[in-house]
Coordinates of C-alpha atoms (C1' of nucleotides) in Angstrom, one line a residue:
Chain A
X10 CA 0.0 0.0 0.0
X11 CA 2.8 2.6 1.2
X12 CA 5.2 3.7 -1.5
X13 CA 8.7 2.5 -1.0
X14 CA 10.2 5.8 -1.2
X15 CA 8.0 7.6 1.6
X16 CA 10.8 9.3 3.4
X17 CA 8.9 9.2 6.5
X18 CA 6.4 6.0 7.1
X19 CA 4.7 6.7 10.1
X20 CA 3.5 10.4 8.9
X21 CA -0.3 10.2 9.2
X22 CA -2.6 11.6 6.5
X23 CA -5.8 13.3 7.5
X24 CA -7.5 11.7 4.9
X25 CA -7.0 8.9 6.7
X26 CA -7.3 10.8 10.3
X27 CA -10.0 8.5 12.3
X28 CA -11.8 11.7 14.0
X29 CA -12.1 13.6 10.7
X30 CA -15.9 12.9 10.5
X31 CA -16.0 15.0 13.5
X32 CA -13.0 17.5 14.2
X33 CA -13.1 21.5 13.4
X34 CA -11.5 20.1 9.7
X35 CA -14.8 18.0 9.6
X36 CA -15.8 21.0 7.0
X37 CA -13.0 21.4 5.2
X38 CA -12.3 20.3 1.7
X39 CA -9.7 18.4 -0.3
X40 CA -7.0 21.1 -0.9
X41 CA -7.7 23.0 2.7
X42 CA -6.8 19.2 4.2
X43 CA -3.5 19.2 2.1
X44 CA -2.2 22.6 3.3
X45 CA -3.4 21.2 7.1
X46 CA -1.6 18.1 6.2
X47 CA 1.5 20.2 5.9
X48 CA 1.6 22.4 9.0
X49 CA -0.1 19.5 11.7
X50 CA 1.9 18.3 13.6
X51 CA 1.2 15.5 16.7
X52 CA 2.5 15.7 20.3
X53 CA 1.8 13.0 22.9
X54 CA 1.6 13.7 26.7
X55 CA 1.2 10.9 29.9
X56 CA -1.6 10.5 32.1
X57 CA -1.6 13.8 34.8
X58 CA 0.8 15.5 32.1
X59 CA 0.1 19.4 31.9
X60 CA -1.0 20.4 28.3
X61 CA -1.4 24.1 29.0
X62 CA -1.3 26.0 32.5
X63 CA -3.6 28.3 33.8
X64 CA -2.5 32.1 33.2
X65 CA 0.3 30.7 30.4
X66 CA 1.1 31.8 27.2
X67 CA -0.2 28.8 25.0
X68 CA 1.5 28.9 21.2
X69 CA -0.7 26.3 19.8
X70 CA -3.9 24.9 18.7
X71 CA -5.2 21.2 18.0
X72 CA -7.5 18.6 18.2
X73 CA -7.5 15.9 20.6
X74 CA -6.8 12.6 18.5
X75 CA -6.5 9.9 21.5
X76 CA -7.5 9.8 24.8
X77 CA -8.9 12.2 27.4
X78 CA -8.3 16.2 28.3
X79 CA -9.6 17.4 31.8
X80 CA -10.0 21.5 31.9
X81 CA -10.4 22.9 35.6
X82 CA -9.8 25.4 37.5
X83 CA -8.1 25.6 40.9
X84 CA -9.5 28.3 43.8
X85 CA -6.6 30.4 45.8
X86 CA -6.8 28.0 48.6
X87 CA -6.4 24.9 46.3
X88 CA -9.8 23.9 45.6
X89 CA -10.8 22.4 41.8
X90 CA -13.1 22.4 39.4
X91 CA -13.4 20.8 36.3
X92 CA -14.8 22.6 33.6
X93 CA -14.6 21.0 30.7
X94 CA -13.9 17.3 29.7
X95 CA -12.1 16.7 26.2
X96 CA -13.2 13.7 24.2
X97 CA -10.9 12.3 20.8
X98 CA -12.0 15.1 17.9
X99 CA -12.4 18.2 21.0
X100 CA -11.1 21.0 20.1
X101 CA -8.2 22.4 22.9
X102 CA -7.1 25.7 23.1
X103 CA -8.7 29.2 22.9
X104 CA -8.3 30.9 19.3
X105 CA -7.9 34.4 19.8
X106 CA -6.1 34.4 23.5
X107 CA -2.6 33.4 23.8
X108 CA -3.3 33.3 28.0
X109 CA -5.2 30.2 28.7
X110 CA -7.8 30.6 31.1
X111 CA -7.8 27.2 32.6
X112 CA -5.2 24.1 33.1
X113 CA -5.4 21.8 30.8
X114 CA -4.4 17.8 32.3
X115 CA -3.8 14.6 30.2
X116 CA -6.0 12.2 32.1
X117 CA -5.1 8.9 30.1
X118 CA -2.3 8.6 27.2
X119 CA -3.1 11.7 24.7
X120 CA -2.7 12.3 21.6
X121 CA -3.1 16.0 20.0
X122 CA -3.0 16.6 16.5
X123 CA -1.6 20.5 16.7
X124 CA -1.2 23.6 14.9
X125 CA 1.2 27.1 15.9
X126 CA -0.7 29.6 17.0
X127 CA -0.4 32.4 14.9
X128 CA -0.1 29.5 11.5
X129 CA -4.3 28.4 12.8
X130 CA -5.3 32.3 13.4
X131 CA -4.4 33.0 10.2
X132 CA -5.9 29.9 8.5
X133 CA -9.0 30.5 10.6
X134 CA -9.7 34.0 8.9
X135 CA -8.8 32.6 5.3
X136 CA -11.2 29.6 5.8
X137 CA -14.7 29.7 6.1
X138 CA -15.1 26.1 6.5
X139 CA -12.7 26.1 9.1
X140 CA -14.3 29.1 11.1
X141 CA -18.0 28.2 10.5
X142 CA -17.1 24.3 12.1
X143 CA -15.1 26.3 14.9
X144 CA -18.1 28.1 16.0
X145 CA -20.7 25.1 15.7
X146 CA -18.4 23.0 17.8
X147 CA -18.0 26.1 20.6
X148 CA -21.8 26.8 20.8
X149 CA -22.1 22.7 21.2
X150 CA -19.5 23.5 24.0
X151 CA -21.3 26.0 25.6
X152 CA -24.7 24.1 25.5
X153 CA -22.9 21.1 27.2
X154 CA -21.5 23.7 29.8
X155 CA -24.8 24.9 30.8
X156 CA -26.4 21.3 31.3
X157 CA -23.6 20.3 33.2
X158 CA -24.2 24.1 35.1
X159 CA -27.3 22.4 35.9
X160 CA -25.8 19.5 37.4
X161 CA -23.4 21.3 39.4
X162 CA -25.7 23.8 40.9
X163 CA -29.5 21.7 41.5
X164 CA -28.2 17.9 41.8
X165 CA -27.7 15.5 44.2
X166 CA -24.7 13.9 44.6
X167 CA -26.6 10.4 43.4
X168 CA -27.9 12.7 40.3
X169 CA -24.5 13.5 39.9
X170 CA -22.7 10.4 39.3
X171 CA -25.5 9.3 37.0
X172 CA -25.3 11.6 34.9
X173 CA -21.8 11.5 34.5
X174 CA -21.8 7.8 33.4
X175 CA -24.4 8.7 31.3
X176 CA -22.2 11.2 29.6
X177 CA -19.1 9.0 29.7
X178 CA -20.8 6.2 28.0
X179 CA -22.4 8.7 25.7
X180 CA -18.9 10.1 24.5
X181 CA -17.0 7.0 24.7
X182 CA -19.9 5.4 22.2
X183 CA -19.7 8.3 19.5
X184 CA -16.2 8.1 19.3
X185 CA -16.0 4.4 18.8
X186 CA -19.0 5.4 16.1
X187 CA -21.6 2.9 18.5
X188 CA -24.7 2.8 19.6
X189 CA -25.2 3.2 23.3
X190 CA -27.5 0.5 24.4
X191 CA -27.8 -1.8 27.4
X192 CA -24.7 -3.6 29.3
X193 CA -22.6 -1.1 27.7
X194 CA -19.1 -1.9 28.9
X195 CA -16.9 0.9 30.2
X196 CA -13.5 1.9 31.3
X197 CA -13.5 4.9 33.3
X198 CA -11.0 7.4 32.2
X199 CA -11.2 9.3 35.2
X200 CA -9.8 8.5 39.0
X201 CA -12.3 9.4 42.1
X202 CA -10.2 12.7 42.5
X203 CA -11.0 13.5 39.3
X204 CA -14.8 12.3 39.2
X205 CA -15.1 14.3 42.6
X206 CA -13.2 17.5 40.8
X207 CA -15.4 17.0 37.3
X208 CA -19.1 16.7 39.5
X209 CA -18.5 19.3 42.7
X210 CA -17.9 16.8 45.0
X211 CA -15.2 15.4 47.5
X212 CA -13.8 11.6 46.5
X213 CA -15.4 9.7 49.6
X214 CA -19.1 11.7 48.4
X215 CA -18.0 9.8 44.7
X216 CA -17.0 6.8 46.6
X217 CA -19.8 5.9 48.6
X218 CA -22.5 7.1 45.8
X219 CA -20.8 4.6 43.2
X220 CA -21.0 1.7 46.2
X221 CA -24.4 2.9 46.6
X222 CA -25.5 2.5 42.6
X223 CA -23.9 -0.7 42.6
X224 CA -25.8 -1.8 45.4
X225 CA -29.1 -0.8 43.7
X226 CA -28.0 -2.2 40.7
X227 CA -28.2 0.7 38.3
X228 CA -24.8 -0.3 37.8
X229 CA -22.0 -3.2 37.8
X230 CA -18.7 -3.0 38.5
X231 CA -15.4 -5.5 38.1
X232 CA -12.7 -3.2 39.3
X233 CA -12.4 0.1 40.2
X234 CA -12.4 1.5 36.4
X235 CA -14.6 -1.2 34.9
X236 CA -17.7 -0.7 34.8
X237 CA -21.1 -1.5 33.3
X238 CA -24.3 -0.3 32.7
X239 CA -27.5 -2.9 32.3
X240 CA -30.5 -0.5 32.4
X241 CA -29.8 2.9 30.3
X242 CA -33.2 4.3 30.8
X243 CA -32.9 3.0 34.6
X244 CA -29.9 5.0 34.7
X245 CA -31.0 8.5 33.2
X246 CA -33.9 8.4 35.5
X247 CA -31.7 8.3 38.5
X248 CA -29.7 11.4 36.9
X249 CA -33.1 13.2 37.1
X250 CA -32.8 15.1 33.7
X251 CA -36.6 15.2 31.9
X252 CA -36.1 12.9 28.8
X253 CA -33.0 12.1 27.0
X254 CA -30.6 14.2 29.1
X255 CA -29.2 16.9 27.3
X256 CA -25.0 16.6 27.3
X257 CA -24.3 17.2 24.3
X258 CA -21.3 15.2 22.5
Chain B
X28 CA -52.6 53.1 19.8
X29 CA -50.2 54.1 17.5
X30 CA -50.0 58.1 15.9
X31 CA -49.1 57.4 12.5
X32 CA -48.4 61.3 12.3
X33 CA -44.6 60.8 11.3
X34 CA -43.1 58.5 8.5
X35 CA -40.2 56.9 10.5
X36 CA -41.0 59.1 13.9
X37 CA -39.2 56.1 16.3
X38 CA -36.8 54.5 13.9
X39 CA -33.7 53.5 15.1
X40 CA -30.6 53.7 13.2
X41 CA -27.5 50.9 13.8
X42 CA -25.2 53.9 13.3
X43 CA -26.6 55.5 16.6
X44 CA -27.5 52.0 18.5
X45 CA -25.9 52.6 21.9
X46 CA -24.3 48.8 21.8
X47 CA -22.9 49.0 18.5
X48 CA -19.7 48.7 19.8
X49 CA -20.0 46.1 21.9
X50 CA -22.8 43.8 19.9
X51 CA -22.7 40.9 17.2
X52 CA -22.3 43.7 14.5
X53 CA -19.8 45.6 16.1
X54 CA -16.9 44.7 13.7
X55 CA -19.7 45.3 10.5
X56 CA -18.6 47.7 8.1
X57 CA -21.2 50.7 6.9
X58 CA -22.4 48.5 4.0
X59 CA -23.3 45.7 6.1
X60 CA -24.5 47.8 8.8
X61 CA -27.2 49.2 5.9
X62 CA -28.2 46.0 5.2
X63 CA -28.5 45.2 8.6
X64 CA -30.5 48.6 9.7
X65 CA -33.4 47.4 6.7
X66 CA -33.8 43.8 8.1
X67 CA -33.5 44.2 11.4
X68 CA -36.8 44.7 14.0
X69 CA -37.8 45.7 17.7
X70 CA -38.9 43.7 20.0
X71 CA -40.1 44.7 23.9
X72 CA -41.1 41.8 26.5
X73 CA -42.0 43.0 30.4
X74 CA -40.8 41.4 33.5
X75 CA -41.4 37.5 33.3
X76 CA -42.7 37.4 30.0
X77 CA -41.0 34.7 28.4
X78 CA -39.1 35.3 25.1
X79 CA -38.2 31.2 24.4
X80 CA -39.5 28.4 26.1
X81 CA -37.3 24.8 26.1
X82 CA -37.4 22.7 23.1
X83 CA -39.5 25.4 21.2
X84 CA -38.7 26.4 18.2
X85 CA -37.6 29.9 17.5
X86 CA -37.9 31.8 14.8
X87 CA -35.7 34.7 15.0
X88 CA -32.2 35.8 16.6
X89 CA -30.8 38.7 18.0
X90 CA -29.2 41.4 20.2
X91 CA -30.3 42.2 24.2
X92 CA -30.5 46.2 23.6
X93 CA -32.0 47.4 26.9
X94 CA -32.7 45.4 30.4
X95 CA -31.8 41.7 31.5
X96 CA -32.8 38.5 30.4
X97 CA -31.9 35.1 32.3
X98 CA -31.6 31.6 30.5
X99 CA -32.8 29.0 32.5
X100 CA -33.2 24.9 32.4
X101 CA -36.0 23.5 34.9
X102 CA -35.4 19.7 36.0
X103 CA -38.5 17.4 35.9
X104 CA -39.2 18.2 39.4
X105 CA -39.5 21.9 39.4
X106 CA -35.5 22.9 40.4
X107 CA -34.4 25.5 38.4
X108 CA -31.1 26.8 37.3
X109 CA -30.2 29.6 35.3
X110 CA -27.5 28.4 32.6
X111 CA -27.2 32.6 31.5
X112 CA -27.4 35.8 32.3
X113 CA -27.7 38.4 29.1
X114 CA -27.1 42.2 29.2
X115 CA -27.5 44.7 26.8
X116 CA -24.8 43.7 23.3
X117 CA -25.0 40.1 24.2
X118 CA -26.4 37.9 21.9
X119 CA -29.7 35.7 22.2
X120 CA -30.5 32.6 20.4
X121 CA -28.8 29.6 19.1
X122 CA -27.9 29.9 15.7
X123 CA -27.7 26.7 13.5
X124 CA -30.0 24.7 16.0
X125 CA -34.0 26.2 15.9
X126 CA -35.0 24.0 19.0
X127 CA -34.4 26.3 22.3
X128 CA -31.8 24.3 24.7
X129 CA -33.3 26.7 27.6
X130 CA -35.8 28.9 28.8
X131 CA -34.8 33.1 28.3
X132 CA -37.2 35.2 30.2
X133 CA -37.0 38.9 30.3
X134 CA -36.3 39.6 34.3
X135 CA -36.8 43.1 33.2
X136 CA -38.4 45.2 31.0
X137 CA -36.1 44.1 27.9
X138 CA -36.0 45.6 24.4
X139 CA -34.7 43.2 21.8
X140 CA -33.2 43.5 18.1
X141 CA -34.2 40.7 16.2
X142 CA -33.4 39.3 12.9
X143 CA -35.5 36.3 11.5
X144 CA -33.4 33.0 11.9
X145 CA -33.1 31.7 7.7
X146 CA -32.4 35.9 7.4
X147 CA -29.5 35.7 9.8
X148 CA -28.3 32.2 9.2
X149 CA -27.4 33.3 5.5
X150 CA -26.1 36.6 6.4
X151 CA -23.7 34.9 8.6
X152 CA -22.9 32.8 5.7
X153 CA -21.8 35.3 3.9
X154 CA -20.6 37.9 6.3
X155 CA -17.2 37.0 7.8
X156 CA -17.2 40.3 10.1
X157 CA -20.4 38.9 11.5
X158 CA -19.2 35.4 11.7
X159 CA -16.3 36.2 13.5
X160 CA -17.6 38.6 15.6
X161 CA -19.9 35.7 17.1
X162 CA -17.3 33.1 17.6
X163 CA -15.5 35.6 19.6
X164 CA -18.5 36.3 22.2
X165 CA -19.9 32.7 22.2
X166 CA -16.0 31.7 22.9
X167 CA -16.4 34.6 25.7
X168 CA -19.3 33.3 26.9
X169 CA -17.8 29.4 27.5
X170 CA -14.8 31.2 29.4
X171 CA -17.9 33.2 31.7
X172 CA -19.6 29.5 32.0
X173 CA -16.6 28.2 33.0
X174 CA -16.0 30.6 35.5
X175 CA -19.9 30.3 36.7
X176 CA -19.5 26.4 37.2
X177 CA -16.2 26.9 39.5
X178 CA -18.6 29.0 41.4
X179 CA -21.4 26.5 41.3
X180 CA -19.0 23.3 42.2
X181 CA -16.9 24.5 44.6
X182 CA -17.8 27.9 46.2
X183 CA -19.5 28.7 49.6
X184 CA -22.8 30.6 49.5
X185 CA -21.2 33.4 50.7
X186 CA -18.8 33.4 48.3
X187 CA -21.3 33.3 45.2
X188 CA -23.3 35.5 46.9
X189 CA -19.8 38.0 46.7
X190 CA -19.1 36.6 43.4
X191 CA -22.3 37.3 41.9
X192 CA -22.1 41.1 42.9
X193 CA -19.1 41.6 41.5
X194 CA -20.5 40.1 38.4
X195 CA -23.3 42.5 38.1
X196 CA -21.7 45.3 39.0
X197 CA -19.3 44.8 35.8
X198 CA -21.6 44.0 33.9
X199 CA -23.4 46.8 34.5
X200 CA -20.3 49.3 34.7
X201 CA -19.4 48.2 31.2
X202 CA -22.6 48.8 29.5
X203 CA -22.7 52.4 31.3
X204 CA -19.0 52.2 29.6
X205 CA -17.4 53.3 33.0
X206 CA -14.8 52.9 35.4
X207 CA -16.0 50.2 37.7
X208 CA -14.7 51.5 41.6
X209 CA -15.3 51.8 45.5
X210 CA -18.7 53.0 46.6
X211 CA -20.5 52.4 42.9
X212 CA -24.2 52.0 43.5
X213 CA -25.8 49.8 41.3
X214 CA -30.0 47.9 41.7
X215 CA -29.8 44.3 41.4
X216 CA -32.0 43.5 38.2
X217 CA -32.9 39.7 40.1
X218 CA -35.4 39.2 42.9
X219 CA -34.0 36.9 45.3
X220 CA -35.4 33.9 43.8
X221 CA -33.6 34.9 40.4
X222 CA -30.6 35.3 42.2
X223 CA -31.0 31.4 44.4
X224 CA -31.7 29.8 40.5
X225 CA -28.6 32.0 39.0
X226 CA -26.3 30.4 42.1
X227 CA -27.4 27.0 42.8
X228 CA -29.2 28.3 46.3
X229 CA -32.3 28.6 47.6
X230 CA -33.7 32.2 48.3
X231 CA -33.6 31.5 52.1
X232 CA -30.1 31.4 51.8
X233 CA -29.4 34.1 49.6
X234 CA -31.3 36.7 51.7
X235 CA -29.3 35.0 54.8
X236 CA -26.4 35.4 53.2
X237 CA -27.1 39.3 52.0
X238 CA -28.2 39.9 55.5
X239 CA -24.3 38.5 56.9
X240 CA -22.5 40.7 54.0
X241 CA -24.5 43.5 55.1
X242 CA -23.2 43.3 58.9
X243 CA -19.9 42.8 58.2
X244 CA -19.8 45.9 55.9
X245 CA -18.7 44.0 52.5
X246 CA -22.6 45.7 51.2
X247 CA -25.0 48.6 52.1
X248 CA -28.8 48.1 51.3
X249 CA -31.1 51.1 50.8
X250 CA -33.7 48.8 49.8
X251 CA -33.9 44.8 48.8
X252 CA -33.3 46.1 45.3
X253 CA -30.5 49.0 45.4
X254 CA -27.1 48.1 47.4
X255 CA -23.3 50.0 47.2
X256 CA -20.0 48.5 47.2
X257 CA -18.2 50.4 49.2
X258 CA -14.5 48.4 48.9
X259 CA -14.3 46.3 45.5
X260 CA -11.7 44.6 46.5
X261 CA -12.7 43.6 50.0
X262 CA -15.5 42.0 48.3
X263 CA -13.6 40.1 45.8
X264 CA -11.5 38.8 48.6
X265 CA -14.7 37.5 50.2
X266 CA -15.5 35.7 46.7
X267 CA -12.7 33.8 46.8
X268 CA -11.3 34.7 43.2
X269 CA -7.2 34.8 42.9
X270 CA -7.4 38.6 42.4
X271 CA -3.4 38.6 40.5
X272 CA -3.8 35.9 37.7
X273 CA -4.0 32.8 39.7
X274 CA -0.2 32.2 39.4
X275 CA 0.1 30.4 43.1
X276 CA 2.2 27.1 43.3
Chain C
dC27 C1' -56.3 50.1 55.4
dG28 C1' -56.1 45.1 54.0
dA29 C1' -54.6 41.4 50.7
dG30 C1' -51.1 39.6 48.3
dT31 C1' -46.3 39.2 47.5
dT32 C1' -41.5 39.4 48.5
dT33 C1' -38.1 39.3 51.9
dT34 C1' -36.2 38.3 56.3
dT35 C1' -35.6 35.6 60.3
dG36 C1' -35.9 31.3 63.3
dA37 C1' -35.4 26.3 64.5
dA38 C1' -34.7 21.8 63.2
dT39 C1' -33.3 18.5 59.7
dG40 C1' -30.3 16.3 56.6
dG41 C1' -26.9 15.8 52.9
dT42 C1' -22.3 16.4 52.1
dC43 C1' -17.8 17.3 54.1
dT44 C1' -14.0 16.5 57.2
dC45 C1' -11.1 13.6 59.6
dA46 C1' -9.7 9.1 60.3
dA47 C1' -9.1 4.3 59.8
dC48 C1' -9.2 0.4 56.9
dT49 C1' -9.0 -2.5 52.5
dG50 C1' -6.9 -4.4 48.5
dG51 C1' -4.0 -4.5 44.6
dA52 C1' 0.7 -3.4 42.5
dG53 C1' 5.4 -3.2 43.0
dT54 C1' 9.7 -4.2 45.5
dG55 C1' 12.9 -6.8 47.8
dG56 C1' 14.4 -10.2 51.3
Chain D
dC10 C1' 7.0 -17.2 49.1
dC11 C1' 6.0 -13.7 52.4
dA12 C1' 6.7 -9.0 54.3
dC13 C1' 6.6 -4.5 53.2
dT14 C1' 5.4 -0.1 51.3
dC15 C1' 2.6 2.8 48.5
dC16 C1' -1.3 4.4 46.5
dA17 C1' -6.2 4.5 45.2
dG18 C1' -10.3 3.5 46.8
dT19 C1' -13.7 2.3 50.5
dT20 C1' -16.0 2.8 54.8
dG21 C1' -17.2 4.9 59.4
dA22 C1' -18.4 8.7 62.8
dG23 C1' -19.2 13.2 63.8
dA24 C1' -19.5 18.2 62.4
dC25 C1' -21.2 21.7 59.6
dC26 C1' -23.4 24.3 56.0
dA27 C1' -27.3 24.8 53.4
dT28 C1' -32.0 23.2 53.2
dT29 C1' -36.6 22.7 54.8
dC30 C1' -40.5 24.1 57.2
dA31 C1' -42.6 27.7 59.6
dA32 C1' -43.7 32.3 60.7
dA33 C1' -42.9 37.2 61.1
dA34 C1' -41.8 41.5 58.8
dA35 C1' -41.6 44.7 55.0
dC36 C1' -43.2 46.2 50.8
dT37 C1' -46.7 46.9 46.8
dC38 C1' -50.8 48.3 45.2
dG39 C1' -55.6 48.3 45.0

DNA sequence: CGAGTTTTTGAATGGTCTCAACTGGAGTGG
DNA sequence: CCACTCCAGTTGAGACCATTCAAAAACTCG
């Protein structure tokens, strides 16, 4: 399949790029992908890595390829929040503001697919395609900030945790391209720290609230990260949300 | 009602709008402005009235001129939380998506400048200054909702009771266009139950928590509705925001 | 003035947090 | 193989903050 004289064999293609279906190029057509095809470039960071600090100059732009990005926020006197949670074909990084306004954290093995700064800036005002899919993704952004404002501010900690299995299993099925039905297996991508940071909560609130789920059977677990779902519906009416739960992916 | 004495007696030019530089059209050129000025319309709703209702579809798209409006989502038992607070310039409605995510009421008397939504979906198509005008204020509203869900997650009552003056009192300072500073007067545009949906309380609490700020000096109250900050930055002390960047290790 | 509404205040309850101890698995080394 | 540590997660007991329920006070507007 690969020519023999490829100079380098493991460069990627976005052609071939399995989140194009869904990334900010999503829009964009054959030549626009050959001039991104020539400025992307991929970095990789570890689980609890730092992608971007809060208050810190970032000089580039991407999409999340592989795994998961946590964005929080930490109070003066130490206390988190997460405030955003990036899935494979997210968009990381604020166009338009070199200062990031929140710490970015590698939360499994991740993969960005990234652009300079100034290079995406530039494209972004030359490409309509590029800009228009930018601002569909940010206004899904902001709707899925505002559910997830109503989780934080009106439910209980049991509401909580539902609903952010429910969105796990949600996310984690779109980018395998699956449907999300009953006995969904799951590996959870986030510790209890992190759970506890991402819903408002402290990690013995998570901790006991899982125990008590399982116990009620809304949900099954093997290990501490495995995890399984039998009843869907069951589920999302323990997270309290009206019909289909909002969270968008 | 109406004298029909004049031709265009009350007709409002964009060139004198009083949020023109702040609002979706602000980097619009005079051409586009024209075009704008012959398809845009008024719009006035009074106190509660509600401008979109959840899962409705909506039929135009536009710019908060005068007064307040609140986005809100109810849960299926009644709770409420408001997901968005809009002042005069911001923007109102969800392009690209006709289906309401949330409730916007008008908390006050609100004046509105609307555009029909197939109008303003294909201007935006082919008006880049418009386009990119409104990826930077829906990119400036995630950063605000990001903000608002630290608040939500992890602050104490007191703290987004502080928090939330703060808010409104730059809000309101940069519509005025002035220099927000000690002893600014300003009336709170939210009863108190407004105010417990807008922080994740209940309005017990919030007038509890006005009562303590008021003893210990951080507010003075004429009336439940008009208050003075008399030290800005004893106040944001007592919200809990790192005042200097957040640049603590 | 009285009726209705909003706001404030009080007392008791309860959900989540804090502090603390325990469990279990992974890794290390004797 | 067991003993040990280390770390993430679990469980328990008590404290505390915000809620709930209840009532009084203040304001609005006929």
């Amino acid at each position: 399949m690969k020519p023999a004289t490829t100079l380098r064999p493991e460069r990627e293609r976005c052609a071939d790029c399995l989140i194009r279906h869904r990334a900010v190029c999503s829009h964009c057509g054959p030549a626009e992908l050959e001039f991104l095809d020539a400025i992307k470039s991929y970095r990789t960071f570890k689980p609890g890595e730092e992608i971007t600090a809060m208050g810190q100059e970032t000089d580039f732009l991407g999409s999340v390829v592989n795994g998961v990005v946590s964005l929080s926020r930490i109070l003066a006197d130490g206390r988190r929040q997460m405030v955003g949670l990036l899935f494979p074909s997210d968009f990381i990084g604020r166009p338009m503001r070199a200062q990031a306004p929140f710490d970015a954290i590698a939360v499994t093995d991740v993969k960005l697919c990234i652009f300079s700064r100034p290079r995406f800036e530039a494209l972004l005002r030359d490409t309509p395609s590029l800009e228009s899919r930018l601002l569909e993704m940010t206004l899904d952004e902001l709707d899925a900030a505002r559910d997830w404002m109503v989780l934080l501010g009106r439910k209980t900690a049991r509401e909580k945790m539902a609903s952010f299995f429910l969105l796990v299993a949600r996310r984690l099925a779109a980018v395998a391209r699956a449907e999300l039905r009953d006995g969904v297996e799951l590996e959870l991508p986030l510790t209890r720290e992190d759970m506890a940071d991402f819903l408002g909560l402290t990690i013995e609130t998570v901790s006991r609230q899982i125990s008590a789920l399982r116990k009620a059977g809304a949900i099954e677990l093997t290990d501490a990260r495995h995890m399984r779902i039998p009843d869907i519906a069951a589920l999302a009416e323990i997270a309290g949300d009206d019909d289909d739960g909002g969270m968008i992916d």
